[in-house]
Amino acid sequence: MNLLKNTKSAALHASLIHLLISALVISVIAGFIFFLWFPYPYFELSGGGKLFLILIIVDVICGPILTLVIFNPKKSKKELTLDLSFIAFIQCVALSYGIYILSQARPVYIAFETDRFRVVSEAEIYKKQMKPGVNNLHSLSWIGPKIIGIRAPVDGNEVLQSLELSLNGIDPSMRPDWWQPYEKSKLNVLKIAHDLDLLKNKQKNNINLIDDAIKKTKINEKNIKWLPVTSGYTREWVALIRVDTAEIIAFIPIDGF
């Protein structure tokens, strides 16, 4: 009985050490991912939070559980080394795959598209049009999304091609050939953007949330407008826009449609 108890105690001790090491590693990675790839509020806009939660469950929890199951102090040093090395290998593979998935889900652009801003992830981009050596907008960011504009179609043929691509799930914001510097879209942004009164009338239950966001900008309400923000993950955000510069100054988690 004592031998069994000691074996379980040793296995639990090894599992806890494994858990602490895994937690330390994932904490370092979390800082990198959330401060560089998914700065607020993009981990919510792009679903990065849920993807990271899956990564934690798979990597931080499953590894120590496997250690708890297979660790036995009666095994030889060679056997224990092989067992733990195998678990570490599985964890590294799972971690690498999880980081890769997060890298594909990371937002690289927030694009003004007709009547809204759309968050574009690496995975959504129509890669056939990528020309990073020709257009610097095609060199995708690794340190958070940049704001860009989307140009208008040049002729009727492009309108038809655009419609076909959109029907296939490739919106204008996903097409590198359509990207343009945000400076060229600012006038359209300000023309399309809505007054705050409309947002408050649409979202009467969220007046306090709206007012708090406005207050944090330290900008007079008269100098702020808004547009909806969408992504492949959600449609329930809005962006506050500074009237004199057309820059995004805040995000609010409410439906703008």
Tab-separated table of C-alpha atoms in Angstrom, residues 136-256:
chain	number	residue	atom	x	y	z
A	136	ASN	CA	4.883	47.077	-49.902
A	137	LEU	CA	1.279	46.561	-48.747
A	138	HIS	CA	1.732	42.911	-49.726
A	139	SER	CA	4.430	42.463	-47.074
A	140	LEU	CA	2.217	41.314	-44.223
A	141	SER	CA	2.676	42.619	-40.716
A	142	TRP	CA	3.797	40.430	-37.815
A	143	ILE	CA	3.251	43.118	-35.181
A	144	GLY	CA	-0.463	43.818	-35.308
A	145	PRO	CA	-2.806	44.912	-38.091
A	146	LYS	CA	-2.371	48.053	-40.186
A	147	ILE	CA	-5.232	50.132	-41.500
A	148	ILE	CA	-5.720	50.304	-45.270
A	149	GLY	CA	-8.297	51.283	-47.866
A	150	ILE	CA	-9.895	49.381	-50.724
A	151	ARG	CA	-9.956	50.927	-54.199
A	152	ALA	CA	-12.999	51.044	-56.489
A	153	PRO	CA	-13.265	48.780	-59.563
A	154	VAL	CA	-11.712	50.338	-62.649
A	155	ASP	CA	-14.289	49.175	-65.220
A	156	GLY	CA	-17.338	46.988	-65.846
A	157	ASN	CA	-15.280	43.840	-66.362
A	158	GLU	CA	-13.669	44.264	-62.972
A	159	VAL	CA	-17.091	44.776	-61.398
A	160	LEU	CA	-18.192	41.387	-62.774
A	161	GLN	CA	-14.936	39.740	-61.663
A	162	SER	CA	-15.370	41.286	-58.237
A	163	LEU	CA	-18.898	39.935	-57.958
A	164	GLU	CA	-17.723	36.452	-58.903
A	165	LEU	CA	-14.928	36.524	-56.320
A	166	SER	CA	-17.304	37.811	-53.638
A	167	LEU	CA	-19.754	34.991	-54.386
A	168	ASN	CA	-16.835	32.613	-53.813
A	169	GLY	CA	-16.173	34.162	-50.407
A	170	ILE	CA	-13.273	36.404	-51.463
A	171	ASP	CA	-14.327	39.905	-50.455
A	172	PRO	CA	-12.508	43.026	-51.758
A	173	SER	CA	-10.628	43.401	-48.464
A	174	MET	CA	-9.059	39.967	-49.028
A	175	ARG	CA	-7.691	40.835	-52.481
A	176	PRO	CA	-4.187	42.348	-52.480
A	177	ASP	CA	-4.776	43.900	-55.915
A	178	TRP	CA	-7.507	46.034	-54.372
A	179	TRP	CA	-5.546	47.305	-51.379
A	180	GLN	CA	-4.498	50.929	-51.258
A	181	PRO	CA	-2.998	53.254	-48.624
A	182	TYR	CA	-5.571	54.433	-46.109
A	183	GLU	CA	-4.846	58.056	-47.027
A	184	LYS	CA	-6.658	57.491	-50.335
A	185	SER	CA	-9.800	56.279	-48.551
A	186	LYS	CA	-10.087	58.837	-45.760
A	187	LEU	CA	-12.519	61.118	-47.581
A	188	ASN	CA	-14.845	58.178	-48.290
A	189	VAL	CA	-14.568	57.023	-44.688
A	190	LEU	CA	-15.691	60.414	-43.398
A	191	LYS	CA	-18.446	60.593	-46.019
A	192	ILE	CA	-19.858	57.185	-45.061
A	193	ALA	CA	-19.266	57.348	-41.285
A	194	HIS	CA	-22.295	57.884	-39.036
A	195	ASP	CA	-22.977	60.387	-36.289
A	196	LEU	CA	-22.897	59.152	-32.715
A	197	ASP	CA	-26.578	59.981	-32.217
A	198	LEU	CA	-27.493	57.175	-34.607
A	199	LEU	CA	-25.406	54.675	-32.662
A	200	LYS	CA	-26.934	55.737	-29.370
A	201	ASN	CA	-30.441	55.448	-30.784
A	202	LYS	CA	-29.688	51.973	-32.142
A	203	GLN	CA	-28.016	50.833	-28.923
A	204	LYS	CA	-30.036	52.418	-26.141
A	205	ASN	CA	-29.201	49.552	-23.794
A	206	ASN	CA	-25.492	50.247	-24.259
A	207	ILE	CA	-25.409	54.008	-23.778
A	208	ASN	CA	-23.041	53.737	-20.801
A	209	LEU	CA	-20.661	51.528	-22.768
A	210	ILE	CA	-20.652	54.019	-25.631
A	211	ASP	CA	-20.185	57.023	-23.340
A	212	ASP	CA	-17.302	55.327	-21.500
A	213	ALA	CA	-15.527	54.594	-24.779
A	214	ILE	CA	-15.994	58.203	-25.920
A	215	LYS	CA	-14.736	59.532	-22.595
A	216	LYS	CA	-11.532	57.467	-22.839
A	217	THR	CA	-10.709	59.058	-26.203
A	218	LYS	CA	-10.663	62.518	-24.549
A	219	ILE	CA	-12.140	63.907	-27.759
A	220	ASN	CA	-15.333	65.938	-27.999
A	221	GLU	CA	-18.330	63.926	-29.223
A	222	LYS	CA	-18.848	66.371	-32.077
A	223	ASN	CA	-15.487	65.316	-33.496
A	224	ILE	CA	-16.264	61.583	-33.473
A	225	LYS	CA	-18.136	59.371	-35.915
A	226	TRP	CA	-18.396	55.601	-36.219
A	227	LEU	CA	-18.600	52.633	-38.564
A	228	PRO	CA	-19.336	48.922	-38.049
A	229	VAL	CA	-16.414	46.516	-37.758
A	230	THR	CA	-16.638	42.951	-39.028
A	231	SER	CA	-14.356	39.956	-39.366
A	232	GLY	CA	-14.659	36.318	-40.328
A	233	TYR	CA	-15.399	35.687	-36.663
A	234	THR	CA	-17.831	38.432	-35.595
A	235	ARG	CA	-19.972	41.354	-36.800
A	236	GLU	CA	-20.732	42.876	-33.404
A	237	TRP	CA	-18.195	45.681	-33.039
A	238	VAL	CA	-17.969	49.317	-34.034
A	239	ALA	CA	-15.016	51.647	-34.512
A	240	LEU	CA	-15.002	55.259	-33.344
A	241	ILE	CA	-13.411	57.580	-35.910
A	242	ARG	CA	-11.815	60.936	-35.390
A	243	VAL	CA	-13.442	63.410	-37.787
A	244	ASP	CA	-10.387	65.559	-38.502
A	245	THR	CA	-8.042	62.662	-39.339
A	246	ALA	CA	-10.355	59.695	-40.126
A	247	GLU	CA	-8.216	57.588	-37.774
A	248	ILE	CA	-9.734	54.848	-35.635
A	249	ILE	CA	-9.516	55.950	-32.019
A	250	ALA	CA	-11.528	53.264	-30.187
A	251	PHE	CA	-13.495	50.057	-30.554
A	252	ILE	CA	-16.772	49.151	-28.838
A	253	PRO	CA	-18.141	45.565	-28.640
A	254	ILE	CA	-21.654	46.331	-29.872
A	255	ASP	CA	-23.540	45.584	-33.091
A	256	GLY	CA	-23.360	48.438	-35.595
